[in-house]
PDB file of C-alpha atoms and ligand atoms in Angstrom:
ATOM      1  CA  UNK B   1      -2.657  18.224 -13.034  1.00  0.00           C
ATOM      2  CA  UNK B   2      -2.580  17.764 -16.794  1.00  0.00           C
ATOM      3  CA  UNK B   3      -2.212  21.438 -17.709  1.00  0.00           C
ATOM      4  CA  UNK B   4       0.106  22.223 -14.802  1.00  0.00           C
ATOM      5  CA  UNK B   5       3.802  21.778 -15.631  1.00  0.00           C
ATOM      6  CA  UNK B   6       4.902  18.884 -13.442  1.00  0.00           C
ATOM      7  CA  UNK B   7       8.319  19.859 -12.142  1.00  0.00           C
ATOM      8  CA  UNK B   8       8.710  16.544 -10.355  1.00  0.00           C
ATOM      9  CA  UNK B   9       8.845  14.244 -13.402  1.00  0.00           C
ATOM     10  CA  UNK B  10      12.640  13.910 -13.142  1.00  0.00           C
ATOM     11  CA  UNK B  11      12.626  13.459  -9.380  1.00  0.00           C
ATOM     12  CA  UNK B  12      10.133  10.617  -9.797  1.00  0.00           C
ATOM     13  CA  UNK B  13      12.191   9.055 -12.591  1.00  0.00           C
ATOM     14  CA  UNK B  14      15.248   8.952 -10.285  1.00  0.00           C
ATOM     15  CA  UNK B  15      13.132   7.436  -7.526  1.00  0.00           C
ATOM     16  CA  UNK B  16      11.837   4.800  -9.946  1.00  0.00           C
ATOM     17  CA  UNK B  17      15.387   3.770 -10.928  1.00  0.00           C
ATOM     18  CA  UNK B  18      16.399   3.525  -7.282  1.00  0.00           C
ATOM     19  CA  UNK B  19      13.382   1.307  -6.528  1.00  0.00           C
ATOM     20  CA  UNK B  20      13.958  -0.843  -9.625  1.00  0.00           C
ATOM     21  CA  UNK B  21      17.481  -1.726  -8.467  1.00  0.00           C
ATOM     22  CA  UNK B  22      16.409  -2.631  -4.944  1.00  0.00           C
ATOM     23  CA  UNK B  23      13.373  -4.668  -5.949  1.00  0.00           C
ATOM     24  CA  UNK B  24      15.369  -6.631  -8.476  1.00  0.00           C
ATOM     25  CA  UNK B  25      17.872  -7.480  -5.687  1.00  0.00           C
ATOM     26  CA  UNK B  26      15.035  -8.528  -3.356  1.00  0.00           C
ATOM     27  CA  UNK B  27      13.547 -10.659  -6.133  1.00  0.00           C
ATOM     28  CA  UNK B  28      16.834 -12.513  -6.604  1.00  0.00           C
ATOM     29  CA  UNK B  29      17.413 -12.945  -2.891  1.00  0.00           C
ATOM     30  CA  UNK B  30      13.916 -14.282  -2.118  1.00  0.00           C
ATOM     31  CA  UNK B  31      13.183 -16.074  -5.433  1.00  0.00           C
ATOM     32  CA  UNK B  32       9.733 -14.482  -5.274  1.00  0.00           C
ATOM     33  CA  UNK B  33       8.080 -13.311  -8.446  1.00  0.00           C
ATOM     34  CA  UNK B  34       7.470  -9.575  -8.085  1.00  0.00           C
ATOM     35  CA  UNK B  35       5.541  -7.940 -10.941  1.00  0.00           C
ATOM     36  CA  UNK B  36       7.032  -4.504 -10.737  1.00  0.00           C
ATOM     37  CA  UNK B  37       7.162  -2.966 -14.230  1.00  0.00           C
ATOM     38  CA  UNK B  38       3.569  -1.642 -14.074  1.00  0.00           C
ATOM     39  CA  UNK B  39       4.161  -0.651 -10.483  1.00  0.00           C
ATOM     40  CA  UNK B  40       7.194   1.429 -11.447  1.00  0.00           C
ATOM     41  CA  UNK B  41       5.131   3.147 -14.142  1.00  0.00           C
ATOM     42  CA  UNK B  42       2.544   3.978 -11.469  1.00  0.00           C
ATOM     43  CA  UNK B  43       5.222   5.325  -9.085  1.00  0.00           C
ATOM     44  CA  UNK B  44       6.494   7.443 -11.990  1.00  0.00           C
ATOM     45  CA  UNK B  45       3.028   8.929 -12.363  1.00  0.00           C
ATOM     46  CA  UNK B  46       1.554   9.498  -8.892  1.00  0.00           C
ATOM     47  CA  UNK B  47       2.421  12.949  -7.447  1.00  0.00           C
ATOM     48  CA  UNK B  48       3.587  11.852  -3.971  1.00  0.00           C
ATOM     49  CA  UNK B  49       4.063  15.502  -2.906  1.00  0.00           C
ATOM     50  CA  UNK B  50       0.272  15.945  -3.093  1.00  0.00           C
ATOM     51  CA  UNK B  51      -0.086  13.395  -0.277  1.00  0.00           C
ATOM     52  CA  UNK B  52       2.425  14.987   2.118  1.00  0.00           C
ATOM     53  CA  UNK B  53       1.318  18.620   2.255  1.00  0.00           C
ATOM     54  CA  UNK B  54       3.334  19.349   5.416  1.00  0.00           C
ATOM     55  CA  UNK B  55       6.702  18.255   3.948  1.00  0.00           C
ATOM     56  CA  UNK B  56       8.854  20.262   1.513  1.00  0.00           C
ATOM     57  CA  UNK B  57       7.975  19.013  -1.992  1.00  0.00           C
ATOM     58  CA  UNK B  58      11.499  17.754  -2.746  1.00  0.00           C
ATOM     59  CA  UNK B  59      11.377  15.464   0.308  1.00  0.00           C
ATOM     60  CA  UNK B  60       8.389  13.678  -1.186  1.00  0.00           C
ATOM     61  CA  UNK B  61      10.640  12.112  -3.841  1.00  0.00           C
ATOM     62  CA  UNK B  62      13.307  10.782  -1.515  1.00  0.00           C
ATOM     63  CA  UNK B  63      13.030   7.071  -0.920  1.00  0.00           C
ATOM     64  CA  UNK B  64      12.008   7.614   2.710  1.00  0.00           C
ATOM     65  CA  UNK B  65       8.956   7.357   4.925  1.00  0.00           C
ATOM     66  CA  UNK B  66       7.591  10.748   6.118  1.00  0.00           C
ATOM     67  CA  UNK B  67       5.379  11.822   9.024  1.00  0.00           C
ATOM     68  CA  UNK B  68       1.742  12.587   8.127  1.00  0.00           C
ATOM     69  CA  UNK B  69       0.506  13.592  11.603  1.00  0.00           C
ATOM     70  CA  UNK B  70      -1.354  11.570  14.256  1.00  0.00           C
ATOM     71  CA  UNK B  71       1.910   9.637  14.842  1.00  0.00           C
ATOM     72  CA  UNK B  72       1.469   7.930  11.473  1.00  0.00           C
ATOM     73  CA  UNK B  73       3.768   7.824   8.449  1.00  0.00           C
ATOM     74  CA  UNK B  74       3.489   7.558   4.687  1.00  0.00           C
ATOM     75  CA  UNK B  75       5.492   4.443   3.790  1.00  0.00           C
ATOM     76  CA  UNK B  76       8.814   4.535   1.973  1.00  0.00           C
ATOM     77  CA  UNK B  77       8.162   4.473  -1.808  1.00  0.00           C
ATOM     78  CA  UNK B  78      10.240   1.274  -2.087  1.00  0.00           C
ATOM     79  CA  UNK B  79       7.865  -0.463   0.324  1.00  0.00           C
ATOM     80  CA  UNK B  80       4.782   0.848  -1.506  1.00  0.00           C
ATOM     81  CA  UNK B  81       6.226  -0.477  -4.768  1.00  0.00           C
ATOM     82  CA  UNK B  82       7.278  -3.796  -3.251  1.00  0.00           C
ATOM     83  CA  UNK B  83       3.888  -4.432  -1.647  1.00  0.00           C
ATOM     84  CA  UNK B  84       2.030  -3.489  -4.833  1.00  0.00           C
ATOM     85  CA  UNK B  85       4.330  -5.771  -6.864  1.00  0.00           C
ATOM     86  CA  UNK B  86       3.812  -8.671  -4.470  1.00  0.00           C
ATOM     87  CA  UNK B  87       0.058  -8.101  -4.837  1.00  0.00           C
ATOM     88  CA  UNK B  88       0.513  -8.945  -8.545  1.00  0.00           C
ATOM     89  CA  UNK B  89      -2.318  -6.587  -9.448  1.00  0.00           C
ATOM     90  CA  UNK B  90      -3.920  -6.398 -12.882  1.00  0.00           C
ATOM     91  CA  UNK B  91      -6.273  -3.760 -14.219  1.00  0.00           C
ATOM     92  CA  UNK B  92      -9.480  -5.676 -13.618  1.00  0.00           C
ATOM     93  CA  UNK B  93      -8.593  -6.565 -10.022  1.00  0.00           C
ATOM     94  CA  UNK B  94     -10.535  -5.527  -6.975  1.00  0.00           C
ATOM     95  CA  UNK B  95      -8.100  -4.617  -4.202  1.00  0.00           C
ATOM     96  CA  UNK B  96      -8.562  -3.943  -0.492  1.00  0.00           C
ATOM     97  CA  UNK B  97      -6.108  -1.720   1.380  1.00  0.00           C
ATOM     98  CA  UNK B  98      -6.087  -1.550   5.183  1.00  0.00           C
ATOM     99  CA  UNK B  99      -4.511   1.706   6.446  1.00  0.00           C
ATOM    100  CA  UNK B 100      -5.198   4.497   3.915  1.00  0.00           C
ATOM    101  CA  UNK B 101      -2.968   6.985   5.789  1.00  0.00           C
ATOM    102  CA  UNK B 102      -2.005   9.705   3.323  1.00  0.00           C
ATOM    103  CA  UNK B 103      -3.765   7.955   0.416  1.00  0.00           C
ATOM    104  CA  UNK B 104      -0.530   7.573  -1.577  1.00  0.00           C
ATOM    105  CA  UNK B 105      -0.506   3.765  -1.659  1.00  0.00           C
ATOM    106  CA  UNK B 106      -4.224   3.867  -2.519  1.00  0.00           C
ATOM    107  CA  UNK B 107      -3.414   6.112  -5.511  1.00  0.00           C
ATOM    108  CA  UNK B 108      -0.673   3.730  -6.697  1.00  0.00           C
ATOM    109  CA  UNK B 109      -3.142   0.841  -6.361  1.00  0.00           C
ATOM    110  CA  UNK B 110      -5.724   2.972  -8.192  1.00  0.00           C
ATOM    111  CA  UNK B 111      -3.322   3.186 -11.158  1.00  0.00           C
ATOM    112  CA  UNK B 112      -2.915  -0.610 -11.212  1.00  0.00           C
ATOM    113  CA  UNK B 113      -6.303  -2.066 -10.275  1.00  0.00           C
ATOM    114  CA  UNK B 114      -9.893  -1.924 -11.484  1.00  0.00           C
ATOM    115  CA  UNK B 115     -11.222  -0.833  -8.104  1.00  0.00           C
ATOM    116  CA  UNK B 116      -9.627  -0.101  -4.734  1.00  0.00           C
ATOM    117  CA  UNK B 117     -11.382  -0.204  -1.356  1.00  0.00           C
ATOM    118  CA  UNK B 118      -9.358   1.399   1.429  1.00  0.00           C
ATOM    119  CA  UNK B 119     -10.112   1.507   5.162  1.00  0.00           C
ATOM    120  CA  UNK B 120      -8.592   4.023   7.633  1.00  0.00           C
ATOM    121  CA  UNK B 121      -9.235   4.127  11.358  1.00  0.00           C
ATOM    122  CA  UNK B 122      -8.238   7.797  11.980  1.00  0.00           C
ATOM    123  CA  UNK B 123     -11.022  10.001  10.634  1.00  0.00           C
ATOM    124  CA  UNK B 124      -9.044  13.209   9.913  1.00  0.00           C
ATOM    125  CA  UNK B 125      -6.431  11.223   7.954  1.00  0.00           C
ATOM    126  CA  UNK B 126      -9.197   9.531   5.976  1.00  0.00           C
ATOM    127  CA  UNK B 127     -10.824  12.830   5.045  1.00  0.00           C
ATOM    128  CA  UNK B 128      -7.473  14.398   4.057  1.00  0.00           C
ATOM    129  CA  UNK B 129      -6.665  11.359   1.890  1.00  0.00           C
ATOM    130  CA  UNK B 130     -10.146  11.379   0.348  1.00  0.00           C
ATOM    131  CA  UNK B 131      -9.683  15.039  -0.632  1.00  0.00           C
ATOM    132  CA  UNK B 132      -6.306  14.419  -2.288  1.00  0.00           C
ATOM    133  CA  UNK B 133      -7.597  11.341  -4.144  1.00  0.00           C
ATOM    134  CA  UNK B 134     -10.648  13.219  -5.378  1.00  0.00           C
ATOM    135  CA  UNK B 135      -8.639  16.255  -6.460  1.00  0.00           C
ATOM    136  CA  UNK B 136      -6.338  14.004  -8.487  1.00  0.00           C
ATOM    137  CA  UNK B 137      -9.244  12.143 -10.088  1.00  0.00           C
ATOM    138  CA  UNK B 138      -8.850   8.686  -8.527  1.00  0.00           C
ATOM    139  CA  UNK B 139     -12.535   7.819  -8.951  1.00  0.00           C
ATOM    140  CA  UNK B 140     -11.876   4.087  -8.664  1.00  0.00           C
ATOM    141  CA  UNK B 141     -10.607   4.424  -5.058  1.00  0.00           C
ATOM    142  CA  UNK B 142     -13.349   4.061  -2.425  1.00  0.00           C
ATOM    143  CA  UNK B 143     -12.836   4.763   1.255  1.00  0.00           C
ATOM    144  CA  UNK B 144     -14.366   3.922   4.602  1.00  0.00           C
ATOM    145  CA  UNK B 145     -13.496   5.070   8.115  1.00  0.00           C
ATOM    146  CA  UNK B 146     -13.254   2.177  10.548  1.00  0.00           C
ATOM    147  CA  UNK B 147     -11.252  -0.765  11.828  1.00  0.00           C
ATOM    148  CA  UNK B 148      -9.814  -2.603   8.847  1.00  0.00           C
ATOM    149  CA  UNK B 149      -8.902  -5.658  10.939  1.00  0.00           C
ATOM    150  CA  UNK B 150     -12.270  -7.006   9.832  1.00  0.00           C
ATOM    151  CA  UNK B 151     -11.677  -5.906   6.226  1.00  0.00           C
ATOM    152  CA  UNK B 152     -14.560  -4.592   4.131  1.00  0.00           C
ATOM    153  CA  UNK B 153     -16.672  -7.685   3.415  1.00  0.00           C
ATOM    154  CA  UNK B 154     -19.401  -5.862   1.419  1.00  0.00           C
ATOM    155  CA  UNK B 155     -17.121  -5.416  -1.603  1.00  0.00           C
ATOM    156  CA  UNK B 156     -15.112  -8.636  -1.312  1.00  0.00           C
ATOM    157  CA  UNK B 157     -13.833 -11.111  -2.113  1.00  0.00           C
ATOM    158  CA  UNK B 158     -10.687  -9.380  -3.338  1.00  0.00           C
ATOM    159  CA  UNK B 159      -7.941 -10.372  -5.772  1.00  0.00           C
ATOM    160  CA  UNK B 160      -5.385  -8.755  -3.467  1.00  0.00           C
ATOM    161  CA  UNK B 161      -5.326  -7.269   0.021  1.00  0.00           C
ATOM    162  CA  UNK B 162      -2.546  -4.869   1.064  1.00  0.00           C
ATOM    163  CA  UNK B 163      -2.205  -4.100   4.774  1.00  0.00           C
ATOM    164  CA  UNK B 164      -0.028  -1.100   5.677  1.00  0.00           C
ATOM    165  CA  UNK B 165      -0.069  -1.357   9.491  1.00  0.00           C
ATOM    166  CA  UNK B 166       1.240  -4.363  11.410  1.00  0.00           C
ATOM    167  CA  UNK B 167      -0.949  -6.790  13.404  1.00  0.00           C
ATOM    168  CA  UNK B 168       0.786  -9.410  15.592  1.00  0.00           C
ATOM    169  CA  UNK B 169      -0.929 -12.232  13.694  1.00  0.00           C
ATOM    170  CA  UNK B 170      -2.602 -12.702  10.320  1.00  0.00           C
ATOM    171  CA  UNK B 171      -6.306 -11.745  10.657  1.00  0.00           C
ATOM    172  CA  UNK B 172      -8.466 -14.658   9.498  1.00  0.00           C
ATOM    173  CA  UNK B 173     -11.164 -12.181   8.395  1.00  0.00           C
ATOM    174  CA  UNK B 174      -8.773 -10.947   5.703  1.00  0.00           C
ATOM    175  CA  UNK B 175      -8.000 -14.472   4.460  1.00  0.00           C
ATOM    176  CA  UNK B 176     -11.761 -15.056   4.225  1.00  0.00           C
ATOM    177  CA  UNK B 177     -12.130 -11.955   2.038  1.00  0.00           C
ATOM    178  CA  UNK B 178      -9.504 -13.152  -0.478  1.00  0.00           C
ATOM    179  CA  UNK B 179     -10.571 -14.861  -3.702  1.00  0.00           C
ATOM    180  CA  UNK B 180      -9.041 -18.275  -4.358  1.00  0.00           C
ATOM    181  CA  UNK B 181      -5.809 -17.383  -6.160  1.00  0.00           C
ATOM    182  CA  UNK B 182      -5.699 -14.073  -4.272  1.00  0.00           C
ATOM    183  CA  UNK B 183      -2.767 -12.609  -2.338  1.00  0.00           C
ATOM    184  CA  UNK B 184      -2.563 -10.918   1.058  1.00  0.00           C
ATOM    185  CA  UNK B 185       0.515  -8.709   1.539  1.00  0.00           C
ATOM    186  CA  UNK B 186       0.970  -7.860   5.207  1.00  0.00           C
ATOM    187  CA  UNK B 187       3.598  -6.884   7.788  1.00  0.00           C
ATOM    188  CA  UNK B 188       3.296  -9.171  10.827  1.00  0.00           C
ATOM    189  CA  UNK B 189       4.837  -8.851  14.297  1.00  0.00           C
ATOM    190  CA  UNK B 190       5.383  -6.478  17.189  1.00  0.00           C
ATOM    191  CA  UNK B 191       9.002  -5.333  17.078  1.00  0.00           C
ATOM    192  CA  UNK B 192      10.501  -7.782  14.646  1.00  0.00           C
ATOM    193  CA  UNK B 193       8.062  -7.539  11.812  1.00  0.00           C
ATOM    194  CA  UNK B 194       8.248  -9.570   8.632  1.00  0.00           C
ATOM    195  CA  UNK B 195       6.604  -8.528   5.406  1.00  0.00           C
ATOM    196  CA  UNK B 196       4.643 -11.615   4.363  1.00  0.00           C
ATOM    197  CA  UNK B 197       2.706 -12.760   1.323  1.00  0.00           C
ATOM    198  CA  UNK B 198      -0.124 -15.178   1.975  1.00  0.00           C
ATOM    199  CA  UNK B 199      -1.449 -16.882  -1.138  1.00  0.00           C
ATOM    200  CA  UNK B 200      -4.909 -18.398  -1.084  1.00  0.00           C
ATOM    201  CA  UNK B 201      -4.878 -21.480  -3.267  1.00  0.00           C
ATOM    202  CA  UNK B 202      -7.735 -22.804  -5.395  1.00  0.00           C
ATOM    203  CA  UNK B 203      -8.769 -25.265  -2.660  1.00  0.00           C
ATOM    204  CA  UNK B 204      -8.941 -22.466  -0.078  1.00  0.00           C
ATOM    205  CA  UNK B 205      -5.748 -23.479   1.751  1.00  0.00           C
ATOM    206  CA  UNK B 206      -2.977 -20.894   2.186  1.00  0.00           C
ATOM    207  CA  UNK B 207       0.746 -20.699   1.556  1.00  0.00           C
ATOM    208  CA  UNK B 208       2.900 -18.142   3.404  1.00  0.00           C
ATOM    209  CA  UNK B 209       6.162 -16.540   2.292  1.00  0.00           C
ATOM    210  CA  UNK B 210       8.442 -14.256   4.313  1.00  0.00           C
ATOM    211  CA  UNK B 211       9.790 -11.391   2.199  1.00  0.00           C
ATOM    212  CA  UNK B 212      11.953  -8.954   4.225  1.00  0.00           C
ATOM    213  CA  UNK B 213      12.067  -7.491   7.752  1.00  0.00           C
ATOM    214  CA  UNK B 214      10.096  -4.224   7.928  1.00  0.00           C
ATOM    215  CA  UNK B 215       9.009  -1.564  10.415  1.00  0.00           C
ATOM    216  CA  UNK B 216       5.358  -0.434  10.223  1.00  0.00           C
ATOM    217  CA  UNK B 217       3.099   1.362  12.693  1.00  0.00           C
ATOM    218  CA  UNK B 218       0.955  -1.120  14.635  1.00  0.00           C
ATOM    219  CA  UNK B 219      -2.513  -2.075  13.426  1.00  0.00           C
ATOM    220  CA  UNK B 220      -4.768  -0.628  16.122  1.00  0.00           C
ATOM    221  CA  UNK B 221      -8.196  -1.999  16.991  1.00  0.00           C
ATOM    222  CA  UNK B 222     -11.517  -0.259  17.590  1.00  0.00           C
ATOM    223  CA  UNK B 223     -12.562  -0.761  21.184  1.00  0.00           C
ATOM    224  CA  UNK B 224     -16.121  -1.906  21.681  1.00  0.00           C
TER     225      UNK B 224
HETATM  226  N1  SAH N 301      -0.753   3.289   3.148  1.00  0.00           N
HETATM  227  C1  SAH N 301      -0.393   4.498   3.856  1.00  0.00           C
HETATM  228  C2  SAH N 301       0.548   4.214   5.017  1.00  0.00           C
HETATM  229  C3  SAH N 301      -0.171   4.551   6.227  1.00  0.00           C
HETATM  230  S1  SAH N 301       0.551   4.199   7.761  1.00  0.00           S
HETATM  231  C4  SAH N 301       0.118   5.572   2.942  1.00  0.00           C
HETATM  232  O1  SAH N 301       0.307   5.313   1.755  1.00  0.00           O
HETATM  233  O2  SAH N 301       0.304   6.697   3.402  1.00  0.00           O
HETATM  234  C5  SAH N 301      -0.665   3.103   8.407  1.00  0.00           C
HETATM  235  C6  SAH N 301      -2.064   3.623   8.546  1.00  0.00           C
HETATM  236  O3  SAH N 301      -2.840   2.543   9.066  1.00  0.00           O
HETATM  237  C7  SAH N 301      -2.232   4.773   9.521  1.00  0.00           C
HETATM  238  O4  SAH N 301      -2.859   5.838   8.876  1.00  0.00           O
HETATM  239  C8  SAH N 301      -3.105   4.189  10.628  1.00  0.00           C
HETATM  240  O5  SAH N 301      -4.002   5.123  11.187  1.00  0.00           O
HETATM  241  C9  SAH N 301      -3.845   3.095   9.892  1.00  0.00           C
HETATM  242  N2  SAH N 301      -4.392   2.029  10.742  1.00  0.00           N
HETATM  243  C10 SAH N 301      -3.860   1.476  11.854  1.00  0.00           C
HETATM  244  N3  SAH N 301      -4.673   0.512  12.339  1.00  0.00           N
HETATM  245  C11 SAH N 301      -5.749   0.455  11.491  1.00  0.00           C
HETATM  246  C12 SAH N 301      -6.928  -0.347  11.452  1.00  0.00           C
HETATM  247  N4  SAH N 301      -7.197  -1.274  12.374  1.00  0.00           N
HETATM  248  N5  SAH N 301      -7.798  -0.159  10.445  1.00  0.00           N
HETATM  249  C13 SAH N 301      -7.561   0.799   9.486  1.00  0.00           C
HETATM  250  N6  SAH N 301      -6.472   1.586   9.481  1.00  0.00           N
HETATM  251  C14 SAH N 301      -5.572   1.417  10.456  1.00  0.00           C
END
């Protein structure tokens, strides 16, 4: 990457400005505190085109979701930025992601956090994402193939958990794997999904906030 001229620097800068405007509007509308400056720097850095090999490169820097095969999509950059901002992630944090997909959100989290643990249920997507992350040097992103509904308890508890597929309720296993003071960012619902932030307070109780309506692929479950 470093020696290769990156022709997408300007395209990413335009994307960043677009996201900045929208997130600042959402922040005012919801009175939520969204830490997005570091997130925007990360979006300005991560080569999204490397995570969508089937799409024309220029499409990677539109503020749109894109298909990644297996009926799954890479989320819209705005949503990646918003969820990362709501996670309020600092560089010593340990973060769990459920739904690696293309690996793009994992890379953005890798720029922000100390360590990222990401779970993907579709094996070929996981191995494609792992390859891209390795090629780009994201050594602090660790992956597992499996059902992320039950999280990844071995490496928890986590400062933040970001879920990028929608369950119809908040999985209690994920709340259990949050540190006190930690934040779960998750789309919830069948058709009418809400992006929610669940804060775990020092006494272990939780506080929920609705952010905006969203449309994610459903969180599927392993059958046993
Ligand atoms: N974060 C991704 C977006 C992926 S779309 C990105 O940046 O590209 C959601 C992903 O969640 C899909 O790849 C889907 O296969 C995965 N998924 C759905 N249910 C899951 C589950 N129970 N556990 C882990 N991954 C799941």
